[in-house]
Amino acid sequence: METATENERKYDVPAGFELPPLIGAGGVRELGAAEVHELDATYFDTDDLRLARNKRTLRRRTGGGDAGWHLKTPADGSSRTEHRLPLTDGDDVPAELVAEVRTIVRTRPLRPVARLRTHRVETPLRDEQGRTLALVAQDRVGAETGGTEQNWQELEVELVDGGPEVLDAVEGLLRAAGATPAAGPSKLARALGDRLAEPRRRRRKVNPVLRYAREQREAVEEQDQGVRAGDPEAVHKMRVATRRLRSTLKTFKASFDPQRSAALRDELKWLADCLGDVRDGQVLEGKLLADTSGFPEVADGIRAHLDAQVERGRAVLTEALDSDRYLAMLDAMDALVDDPEPDDAGALRRARKALVKADRLLDEALAGGVDAELHEARKAYKQARYAVEIFAPSAGKPGKRLVKALTGLQDVLGAHQDSVVAREVLREVARAAPDGFGYGVLWARQEQVGVRTRAGLPPVVAASRKKRLRSWLG
């Protein structure tokens, strides 16, 4: 599948609009011979137009120089990414393109929703070396949707080898001649018209717990393609979003339907575990390999062990993302956060309660000196920090500083837990090694990391418990 980035601007033009002189605009020295194309495009979407509502267009088009299947997705700024496949017979959307939009359409079928026929006059704008800086397309469009027909004219200017200054210069001349920036983002949006309009809802204040939950839902969906592509940062961000949402559902039970919330928490844990099998190996490999100077064979053994772990995790994660279970989980997220129980009374009190519980678990862990108890305290602080994050913006500086202090405490607890896990990995890899000396040295170093992190806890604990940072919690 080919991909390309489009950088173009669209304009509405009145009937009979004529292209003004463009020579001199942004380095344009001549206009190439105009070419005429007859384009016939059928657009596909779900019955509820999930692609169009998410700023995606999927079409099968004949005519012109790029006939085929096209999927356009948002990119940076005004540009868009276009995924292209050759023409196929019939209206079955190619599996490669279905995979690109699977998290949006879920299990809903893709059907034709509009047909657009376009008479296009395309004029290249060239510089003094003969390079095509941009293409100007003057379009007469006929659209058929749901038994209705529409006709209009519009104009597009698409960059080829030119820079944004070309678009700016050409735009000035076009607007002076009567063109106006397009009212809609695409031909399809204009053709669909009122079908794309969101139903009017009674405006009401969205409580911060619900807003936070929706942000995590969106983060999970936004990272999907990056995770599939193997981007470590996307894996990390999706994992954090699943943890935050799961923690929110647990801490603020009264804000959500209890049965659906409990079921979704289980599914979020399943996804987080799949992501963790990949992410934990990536993080641990970086930490351990940074401490293997002087022990190249040990480094090779650790790398092979953790690389194998990550690869196994990727296979499981890919299978999970391609499963109907994952799609059902996305649907469950939508249903829960878009139709929640409205009661959020006492939510701030529940955030405070989560923080007090984390304090208690940490005090008990420090008194007992058991690593597993420190890990439980770390998880409790993570849950408490997520809860505090929800209300911190309304608390001003004290809220911001409390989140920062809790993050610092959590980082120290995390570094300690990493040292515990690192020692377990070293012990496991050393069992199959012919010489365990190097592993023993690294094990001792990680043990010292654990000692140092425990010693570093009192000041960060004290910083997180300052009354002036917590007073706003009540």
Short mmCIF file of C-alpha atoms in Angstrom, two decimals:
data_model
loop_
_atom_site.label_atom_id
_atom_site.label_comp_id
_atom_site.label_asym_id
_atom_site.label_seq_id
_atom_site.Cartn_x
_atom_site.Cartn_y
_atom_site.Cartn_z
CA MET A 1 0.00 0.00 0.00
CA GLU A 2 1.33 3.42 -0.98
CA THR A 3 1.03 6.44 1.30
CA ALA A 4 1.40 10.10 0.45
CA THR A 5 0.95 13.38 2.28
CA GLU A 6 -1.38 15.92 0.73
CA ASN A 7 -1.00 19.59 1.50
CA GLU A 8 -3.80 21.49 -0.14
CA ARG A 9 -6.29 24.28 0.29
CA LYS A 10 -9.89 24.25 -0.90
CA TYR A 11 -12.07 27.15 -1.98
CA ASP A 12 -15.69 27.75 -2.80
CA VAL A 13 -16.12 29.66 -6.04
CA PRO A 14 -19.16 31.25 -7.70
CA ALA A 15 -20.63 29.96 -10.95
CA GLY A 16 -18.58 31.06 -13.93
CA PHE A 17 -15.44 31.68 -11.86
CA GLU A 18 -12.34 32.14 -13.98
CA LEU A 19 -8.78 31.51 -12.82
CA PRO A 20 -6.97 34.85 -12.33
CA PRO A 21 -3.41 35.43 -13.63
CA LEU A 22 -1.11 33.53 -11.24
CA ILE A 23 2.32 34.16 -12.78
CA GLY A 24 4.58 35.76 -10.21
CA ALA A 25 2.77 34.30 -7.22
CA GLY A 26 5.23 32.48 -4.94
CA GLY A 27 7.80 31.81 -7.66
CA VAL A 28 5.31 30.76 -10.37
CA ARG A 29 6.82 31.57 -13.79
CA GLU A 30 4.46 29.73 -16.13
CA LEU A 31 1.24 27.77 -16.27
CA GLY A 32 1.44 24.34 -17.83
CA ALA A 33 -1.13 22.99 -20.25
CA ALA A 34 -4.41 22.26 -18.52
CA GLU A 35 -5.60 18.64 -18.39
CA VAL A 36 -9.23 17.58 -18.17
CA HIS A 37 -10.27 14.58 -16.06
CA GLU A 38 -13.63 12.92 -15.52
CA LEU A 39 -13.60 11.48 -12.00
CA ASP A 40 -16.18 9.07 -10.60
CA ALA A 41 -15.86 8.31 -6.88
CA THR A 42 -17.95 6.12 -4.60
CA TYR A 43 -17.48 6.84 -0.89
CA PHE A 44 -17.82 4.18 1.78
CA ASP A 45 -18.74 4.54 5.44
CA THR A 46 -20.84 2.97 8.17
CA ASP A 47 -24.55 3.69 8.41
CA ASP A 48 -23.84 6.19 11.21
CA LEU A 49 -20.96 7.79 9.25
CA ARG A 50 -18.25 6.94 11.78
CA LEU A 51 -15.44 7.61 9.29
CA ALA A 52 -16.70 11.01 8.24
CA ARG A 53 -17.30 12.00 11.86
CA ASN A 54 -13.68 11.08 12.58
CA LYS A 55 -12.40 13.10 9.57
CA ARG A 56 -11.64 10.06 7.41
CA THR A 57 -12.74 9.51 3.82
CA LEU A 58 -12.65 6.18 2.02
CA ARG A 59 -13.42 5.99 -1.67
CA ARG A 60 -13.09 3.98 -4.87
CA ARG A 61 -12.36 6.36 -7.74
CA THR A 62 -11.94 5.97 -11.48
CA GLY A 63 -10.48 8.57 -13.82
CA GLY A 64 -7.51 10.88 -13.40
CA GLY A 65 -3.91 9.93 -12.77
CA ASP A 66 -4.46 8.20 -9.43
CA ALA A 67 -7.47 5.94 -9.97
CA GLY A 68 -7.85 3.39 -7.20
CA TRP A 69 -8.87 3.01 -3.59
CA HIS A 70 -8.02 5.99 -1.39
CA LEU A 71 -8.22 6.42 2.39
CA LYS A 72 -7.53 9.94 3.65
CA THR A 73 -6.64 10.48 7.31
CA PRO A 74 -5.70 13.62 9.24
CA ALA A 75 -2.01 14.57 9.42
CA ASP A 76 -0.25 17.69 10.70
CA GLY A 77 -1.87 21.08 10.24
CA SER A 78 -3.89 21.31 7.03
CA SER A 79 -2.19 18.29 5.43
CA ARG A 80 -3.67 14.82 5.12
CA THR A 81 -2.20 11.36 4.67
CA GLU A 82 -3.59 9.34 1.76
CA HIS A 83 -3.34 5.55 1.67
CA ARG A 84 -3.65 4.19 -1.87
CA LEU A 85 -4.38 0.79 -3.38
CA PRO A 86 -5.03 -0.20 -7.01
CA LEU A 87 -8.55 -0.53 -8.33
CA THR A 88 -10.43 -3.75 -7.68
CA ASP A 89 -13.63 -5.05 -9.17
CA GLY A 90 -16.79 -4.48 -7.17
CA ASP A 91 -17.48 -2.61 -3.96
CA ASP A 92 -15.65 -4.81 -1.47
CA VAL A 93 -13.29 -2.53 0.46
CA PRO A 94 -9.74 -4.00 0.46
CA ALA A 95 -8.79 -5.68 3.73
CA GLU A 96 -5.68 -3.46 4.10
CA LEU A 97 -7.85 -0.34 4.22
CA VAL A 98 -10.40 -1.94 6.53
CA ALA A 99 -7.54 -2.68 8.93
CA GLU A 100 -6.55 1.01 8.92
CA VAL A 101 -9.99 2.09 10.19
CA ARG A 102 -10.94 -0.98 12.22
CA THR A 103 -10.82 0.77 15.58
CA ILE A 104 -13.22 3.41 14.27
CA VAL A 105 -15.77 1.27 12.44
CA ARG A 106 -15.37 -1.75 14.79
CA THR A 107 -17.63 -4.54 13.45
CA ARG A 108 -19.94 -2.26 11.47
CA PRO A 109 -20.08 -2.92 7.71
CA LEU A 110 -18.75 -0.37 5.22
CA ARG A 111 -21.29 0.53 2.54
CA PRO A 112 -21.53 3.14 -0.23
CA VAL A 113 -22.89 6.40 1.21
CA ALA A 114 -22.30 8.82 -1.68
CA ARG A 115 -21.28 9.01 -5.32
CA LEU A 116 -19.47 12.07 -6.63
CA ARG A 117 -18.82 12.78 -10.31
CA THR A 118 -16.31 15.55 -10.92
CA HIS A 119 -15.34 17.35 -14.12
CA ARG A 120 -11.82 18.54 -13.26
CA VAL A 121 -9.61 21.02 -15.12
CA GLU A 122 -6.10 20.70 -13.65
CA THR A 123 -3.46 23.35 -14.27
CA PRO A 124 0.18 22.98 -13.14
CA LEU A 125 2.00 26.01 -11.74
CA ARG A 126 5.71 25.87 -12.65
CA ASP A 127 8.84 27.75 -11.66
CA GLU A 128 11.60 28.96 -13.96
CA GLN A 129 13.30 25.52 -13.87
CA GLY A 130 10.09 23.86 -15.03
CA ARG A 131 9.33 22.24 -11.68
CA THR A 132 5.66 21.88 -10.80
CA LEU A 133 5.16 23.88 -7.62
CA ALA A 134 1.46 23.18 -7.27
CA LEU A 135 -1.61 21.97 -9.11
CA VAL A 136 -4.78 24.04 -9.38
CA ALA A 137 -7.89 21.91 -9.85
CA GLN A 138 -11.13 23.58 -10.95
CA ASP A 139 -13.97 21.18 -10.19
CA ARG A 140 -17.62 20.96 -11.24
CA VAL A 141 -19.15 18.44 -8.86
CA GLY A 142 -22.32 16.39 -9.05
CA ALA A 143 -23.16 14.49 -5.86
CA GLU A 144 -25.73 11.74 -5.24
CA THR A 145 -26.56 10.85 -1.64
CA GLY A 146 -29.64 9.12 -0.30
CA GLY A 147 -31.67 9.77 -3.44
CA THR A 148 -30.85 13.48 -3.59
CA GLU A 149 -28.58 15.33 -6.01
CA GLN A 150 -26.45 18.43 -5.56
CA ASN A 151 -24.21 20.41 -7.88
CA TRP A 152 -21.54 22.98 -7.12
CA GLN A 153 -18.17 24.37 -8.17
CA GLU A 154 -15.01 24.48 -6.10
CA LEU A 155 -11.26 24.84 -6.49
CA GLU A 156 -8.27 23.10 -4.91
CA VAL A 157 -4.61 24.11 -4.81
CA GLU A 158 -2.31 21.20 -3.93
CA LEU A 159 1.42 21.52 -3.32
CA VAL A 160 3.76 19.36 -5.40
CA ASP A 161 7.36 20.65 -5.20
CA GLY A 162 6.59 24.08 -3.81
CA GLY A 163 6.50 25.35 -0.24
CA PRO A 164 3.73 26.92 1.83
CA GLU A 165 4.64 30.36 0.47
CA VAL A 166 3.19 29.22 -2.86
CA LEU A 167 -0.15 28.44 -1.24
CA ASP A 168 -0.16 31.80 0.54
CA ALA A 169 0.64 33.79 -2.59
CA VAL A 170 -1.87 31.95 -4.78
CA GLU A 171 -4.56 32.27 -2.12
CA GLY A 172 -4.26 36.03 -2.11
CA LEU A 173 -4.94 36.20 -5.85
CA LEU A 174 -7.77 33.68 -5.75
CA ARG A 175 -9.58 35.49 -2.95
CA ALA A 176 -9.21 38.78 -4.76
CA ALA A 177 -10.93 37.12 -7.74
CA GLY A 178 -13.90 36.00 -5.64
CA ALA A 179 -12.87 32.62 -4.19
CA THR A 180 -13.52 32.01 -0.49
CA PRO A 181 -12.09 29.34 1.84
CA ALA A 182 -14.23 26.21 1.60
CA ALA A 183 -17.04 26.09 4.12
CA GLY A 184 -16.56 22.35 4.62
CA PRO A 185 -13.51 20.10 4.96
CA SER A 186 -14.27 17.89 1.94
CA LYS A 187 -16.56 17.21 -0.97
CA LEU A 188 -18.03 14.30 0.93
CA ALA A 189 -18.88 16.44 3.95
CA ARG A 190 -20.66 18.90 1.70
CA ALA A 191 -22.56 16.12 -0.03
CA LEU A 192 -23.66 14.52 3.25
CA GLY A 193 -24.76 17.87 4.65
CA ASP A 194 -27.21 17.53 7.55
CA ARG A 195 -26.50 13.81 7.93
CA LEU A 196 -23.18 14.79 9.50
CA ALA A 197 -24.69 17.30 11.90
CA GLU A 198 -24.46 16.23 15.53
CA PRO A 199 -27.82 15.95 17.29
CA ARG A 200 -28.49 18.90 19.54
CA ARG A 201 -28.23 18.00 23.18
CA ARG A 202 -29.20 19.88 26.25
CA ARG A 203 -26.06 21.59 27.44
CA ARG A 204 -24.97 20.63 30.90
CA LYS A 205 -21.78 20.86 32.84
CA VAL A 206 -19.55 17.80 32.38
CA ASN A 207 -18.13 16.66 35.69
CA PRO A 208 -14.33 16.40 35.85
CA VAL A 209 -14.35 12.64 36.49
CA LEU A 210 -16.27 12.03 33.29
CA ARG A 211 -14.07 14.44 31.32
CA TYR A 212 -10.94 12.61 32.53
CA ALA A 213 -12.41 9.23 31.61
CA ARG A 214 -13.22 10.45 28.10
CA GLU A 215 -9.67 11.77 27.67
CA GLN A 216 -8.29 8.31 28.49
CA ARG A 217 -10.74 6.65 26.09
CA GLU A 218 -9.54 8.95 23.33
CA ALA A 219 -5.89 8.31 24.20
CA VAL A 220 -6.37 4.55 23.84
CA GLU A 221 -7.91 4.99 20.40
CA GLU A 222 -5.34 7.56 19.25
CA GLN A 223 -2.39 5.29 20.03
CA ASP A 224 -3.80 2.24 18.23
CA GLN A 225 -1.97 2.67 14.93
CA GLY A 226 1.32 3.51 16.65
CA VAL A 227 1.09 0.40 18.81
CA ARG A 228 0.41 -1.74 15.76
CA ALA A 229 3.47 -0.20 14.08
CA GLY A 230 5.65 -1.14 17.06
CA ASP A 231 6.26 2.38 18.35
CA PRO A 232 7.49 2.01 21.97
CA GLU A 233 6.15 5.44 22.93
CA ALA A 234 2.69 4.54 21.62
CA VAL A 235 2.77 1.31 23.65
CA HIS A 236 3.66 3.33 26.73
CA LYS A 237 0.94 5.93 26.17
CA MET A 238 -1.78 3.37 25.51
CA ARG A 239 -0.78 1.42 28.61
CA VAL A 240 -0.90 4.56 30.76
CA ALA A 241 -4.33 5.46 29.36
CA THR A 242 -5.73 1.99 30.12
CA ARG A 243 -4.35 2.21 33.65
CA ARG A 244 -5.75 5.68 34.20
CA LEU A 245 -9.19 4.73 32.96
CA ARG A 246 -9.26 1.50 34.98
CA SER A 247 -8.15 3.37 38.09
CA THR A 248 -10.79 6.06 37.53
CA LEU A 249 -13.55 3.47 37.25
CA LYS A 250 -12.37 1.87 40.48
CA THR A 251 -11.98 5.07 42.52
CA PHE A 252 -15.14 6.79 41.32
CA LYS A 253 -17.61 3.92 41.15
CA ALA A 254 -20.61 6.16 41.79
CA SER A 255 -20.01 8.09 38.55
CA PHE A 256 -20.54 5.03 36.30
CA ASP A 257 -22.91 2.14 35.83
CA PRO A 258 -21.54 -0.45 38.31
CA GLN A 259 -21.99 -3.63 36.24
CA ARG A 260 -20.62 -2.20 33.01
CA SER A 261 -17.81 -0.51 34.91
CA ALA A 262 -16.70 -3.75 36.57
CA ALA A 263 -16.75 -5.60 33.24
CA LEU A 264 -14.75 -2.88 31.50
CA ARG A 265 -12.15 -2.80 34.28
CA ASP A 266 -11.49 -6.49 33.65
CA GLU A 267 -11.04 -5.87 29.94
CA LEU A 268 -8.77 -2.89 30.53
CA LYS A 269 -6.59 -5.05 32.77
CA TRP A 270 -6.38 -7.64 30.00
CA LEU A 271 -5.22 -5.02 27.50
CA ALA A 272 -2.82 -3.40 29.98
CA ASP A 273 -1.26 -6.81 30.67
CA CYS A 274 -0.73 -7.38 26.94
CA LEU A 275 0.87 -3.95 26.61
CA GLY A 276 2.96 -4.57 29.72
CA ASP A 277 4.47 -7.75 28.31
CA VAL A 278 6.00 -5.56 25.60
CA ARG A 279 6.71 -2.38 27.52
CA ASP A 280 8.27 -3.94 30.61
CA GLY A 281 10.85 -5.79 28.54
CA GLN A 282 11.73 -2.63 26.62
CA VAL A 283 12.21 -0.57 29.78
CA LEU A 284 14.09 -3.25 31.66
CA GLU A 285 16.45 -3.90 28.75
CA GLY A 286 17.45 -0.26 28.69
CA LYS A 287 18.10 -0.19 32.42
CA LEU A 288 20.06 -3.44 32.59
CA LEU A 289 22.17 -2.97 29.47
CA ALA A 290 23.27 0.44 30.74
CA ASP A 291 24.91 -1.38 33.68
CA THR A 292 26.78 -4.15 31.83
CA SER A 293 30.10 -2.44 31.06
CA GLY A 294 32.88 -4.99 31.34
CA PHE A 295 30.52 -7.94 30.89
CA PRO A 296 29.78 -8.26 27.14
CA GLU A 297 28.62 -11.88 27.38
CA VAL A 298 26.21 -10.96 30.16
CA ALA A 299 24.89 -8.11 28.02
CA ASP A 300 24.30 -10.53 25.14
CA GLY A 301 22.46 -12.93 27.43
CA ILE A 302 20.23 -10.22 28.87
CA ARG A 303 19.51 -8.79 25.43
CA ALA A 304 18.56 -12.16 23.98
CA HIS A 305 16.32 -12.97 26.94
CA LEU A 306 14.47 -9.65 26.95
CA ASP A 307 14.27 -9.37 23.15
CA ALA A 308 12.58 -12.78 23.11
CA GLN A 309 10.20 -11.60 25.83
CA VAL A 310 9.32 -8.48 23.86
CA GLU A 311 8.78 -10.42 20.63
CA ARG A 312 6.48 -12.91 22.38
CA GLY A 313 4.65 -9.96 23.89
CA ARG A 314 4.28 -8.27 20.51
CA ALA A 315 2.76 -11.40 19.00
CA VAL A 316 0.23 -11.62 21.83
CA LEU A 317 -0.48 -7.89 21.65
CA THR A 318 -1.02 -7.97 17.88
CA GLU A 319 -3.41 -10.89 18.27
CA ALA A 320 -5.25 -8.97 20.99
CA LEU A 321 -5.62 -5.82 18.88
CA ASP A 322 -6.91 -7.87 15.95
CA SER A 323 -9.47 -9.66 18.10
CA ASP A 324 -13.20 -9.08 18.40
CA ARG A 325 -12.63 -8.86 22.15
CA TYR A 326 -10.63 -5.65 21.68
CA LEU A 327 -13.34 -4.14 19.47
CA ALA A 328 -15.96 -5.08 22.04
CA MET A 329 -13.86 -3.38 24.71
CA LEU A 330 -13.74 -0.17 22.63
CA ASP A 331 -17.51 -0.29 22.24
CA ALA A 332 -17.86 -0.83 26.00
CA MET A 333 -15.65 2.20 26.68
CA ASP A 334 -17.81 4.36 24.43
CA ALA A 335 -21.03 3.14 26.00
CA LEU A 336 -19.80 3.73 29.53
CA VAL A 337 -18.20 7.16 29.25
CA ASP A 338 -20.77 8.56 26.83
CA ASP A 339 -23.76 7.45 28.93
CA PRO A 340 -22.61 7.52 32.54
CA GLU A 341 -24.44 7.70 35.80
CA PRO A 342 -24.57 11.49 36.41
CA ASP A 343 -23.95 11.43 40.17
CA ASP A 344 -20.47 12.62 41.10
CA ALA A 345 -21.26 13.87 44.59
CA GLY A 346 -18.41 13.11 46.95
CA ALA A 347 -15.88 12.54 44.16
CA LEU A 348 -13.30 14.83 45.73
CA ARG A 349 -13.72 12.96 49.01
CA ARG A 350 -13.04 9.68 47.22
CA ALA A 351 -9.82 11.12 45.75
CA ARG A 352 -8.72 12.10 49.25
CA LYS A 353 -9.62 8.65 50.53
CA ALA A 354 -7.47 7.01 47.85
CA LEU A 355 -4.50 9.15 48.88
CA VAL A 356 -4.94 8.38 52.58
CA LYS A 357 -5.05 4.66 51.77
CA ALA A 358 -1.79 4.94 49.79
CA ASP A 359 -0.16 6.75 52.73
CA ARG A 360 -1.20 3.96 55.08
CA LEU A 361 0.08 1.18 52.81
CA LEU A 362 3.43 2.92 52.39
CA ASP A 363 3.84 3.42 56.14
CA GLU A 364 3.11 -0.25 56.72
CA ALA A 365 5.53 -1.29 53.94
CA LEU A 366 8.34 0.86 55.33
CA ALA A 367 7.77 -0.57 58.79
CA GLY A 368 7.74 -4.14 57.50
CA GLY A 369 10.61 -3.78 55.03
CA VAL A 370 8.97 -6.14 52.50
CA ASP A 371 9.51 -5.34 48.81
CA ALA A 372 6.13 -6.75 47.80
CA GLU A 373 4.40 -4.36 50.20
CA LEU A 374 6.30 -1.43 48.73
CA HIS A 375 5.06 -2.49 45.31
CA GLU A 376 1.46 -2.52 46.57
CA ALA A 377 1.97 0.95 48.02
CA ARG A 378 3.35 2.11 44.68
CA LYS A 379 0.23 0.87 42.88
CA ALA A 380 -1.96 2.62 45.46
CA TYR A 381 -0.12 5.90 44.93
CA LYS A 382 -0.55 5.54 41.20
CA GLN A 383 -4.30 5.21 41.69
CA ALA A 384 -4.34 8.13 44.10
CA ARG A 385 -2.29 10.32 41.76
CA TYR A 386 -4.67 9.65 38.88
CA ALA A 387 -7.58 10.63 41.13
CA VAL A 388 -5.84 13.82 42.26
CA GLU A 389 -5.01 14.72 38.63
CA ILE A 390 -8.72 15.01 37.90
CA PHE A 391 -9.27 17.87 40.35
CA ALA A 392 -5.79 19.43 40.43
CA PRO A 393 -6.46 22.02 37.66
CA SER A 394 -9.24 23.62 39.71
CA ALA A 395 -6.96 23.78 42.78
CA GLY A 396 -4.35 25.99 41.12
CA LYS A 397 -0.73 25.86 42.26
CA PRO A 398 -1.31 23.56 45.26
CA GLY A 399 -2.97 21.02 42.98
CA LYS A 400 -0.19 21.20 40.43
CA ARG A 401 2.47 20.89 43.11
CA LEU A 402 0.75 17.95 44.77
CA VAL A 403 0.64 16.05 41.46
CA LYS A 404 4.33 16.83 40.97
CA ALA A 405 5.18 15.63 44.49
CA LEU A 406 3.18 12.41 44.05
CA THR A 407 4.87 11.81 40.71
CA GLY A 408 8.27 12.19 42.38
CA LEU A 409 7.30 9.73 45.10
CA GLN A 410 5.95 7.29 42.55
CA ASP A 411 9.16 7.56 40.51
CA VAL A 412 11.28 6.56 43.51
CA LEU A 413 8.97 3.65 44.31
CA GLY A 414 9.07 2.69 40.63
CA ALA A 415 12.87 2.72 40.55
CA HIS A 416 12.88 0.46 43.59
CA GLN A 417 10.44 -1.98 41.98
CA ASP A 418 12.50 -1.96 38.77
CA SER A 419 15.53 -3.05 40.80
CA VAL A 420 13.51 -5.90 42.30
CA VAL A 421 12.34 -7.10 38.88
CA ALA A 422 15.85 -6.66 37.43
CA ARG A 423 17.26 -8.97 40.10
CA GLU A 424 14.63 -11.58 39.27
CA VAL A 425 15.53 -11.40 35.57
CA LEU A 426 19.25 -11.65 36.29
CA ARG A 427 18.67 -14.71 38.45
CA GLU A 428 16.57 -16.34 35.71
CA VAL A 429 19.05 -15.65 32.89
CA ALA A 430 22.02 -16.71 35.02
CA ARG A 431 20.58 -20.22 35.45
CA ALA A 432 21.37 -21.04 31.82
CA ALA A 433 24.72 -19.19 31.71
CA PRO A 434 28.01 -21.14 31.84
CA ASP A 435 29.52 -18.52 34.15
CA GLY A 436 27.30 -16.70 36.64
CA PHE A 437 29.94 -14.30 38.00
CA GLY A 438 28.97 -11.31 35.86
CA TYR A 439 25.29 -11.82 36.64
CA GLY A 440 26.15 -11.90 40.31
CA VAL A 441 27.97 -8.58 40.05
CA LEU A 442 25.00 -6.99 38.28
CA TRP A 443 22.63 -8.52 40.83
CA ALA A 444 24.62 -6.87 43.61
CA ARG A 445 24.52 -3.54 41.78
CA GLN A 446 20.75 -3.77 41.46
CA GLU A 447 20.53 -4.65 45.14
CA GLN A 448 22.36 -1.41 45.89
CA VAL A 449 19.90 0.45 43.69
CA GLY A 450 17.16 -0.95 45.91
CA VAL A 451 19.01 0.19 49.04
CA ARG A 452 19.51 3.70 47.64
CA THR A 453 15.91 4.08 46.52
CA ARG A 454 14.61 3.00 49.92
CA ALA A 455 16.95 5.51 51.54
CA GLY A 456 15.64 8.18 49.17
CA LEU A 457 12.01 7.68 50.17
CA PRO A 458 11.74 9.81 53.36
CA PRO A 459 12.29 13.20 51.69
CA VAL A 460 9.89 12.54 48.80
CA VAL A 461 7.31 11.13 51.21
CA ALA A 462 7.59 14.26 53.35
CA ALA A 463 7.29 16.49 50.27
CA SER A 464 4.08 14.73 49.20
CA ARG A 465 2.46 15.10 52.65
CA LYS A 466 2.82 18.83 53.17
CA LYS A 467 -0.46 20.20 54.47
CA ARG A 468 -0.38 23.23 52.19
CA LEU A 469 -0.39 20.91 49.16
CA ARG A 470 -3.23 18.72 50.40
CA SER A 471 -5.52 21.17 52.17
CA TRP A 472 -7.68 21.69 49.08
CA LEU A 473 -8.66 18.00 49.17
CA GLY A 474 -10.61 18.71 52.38
#
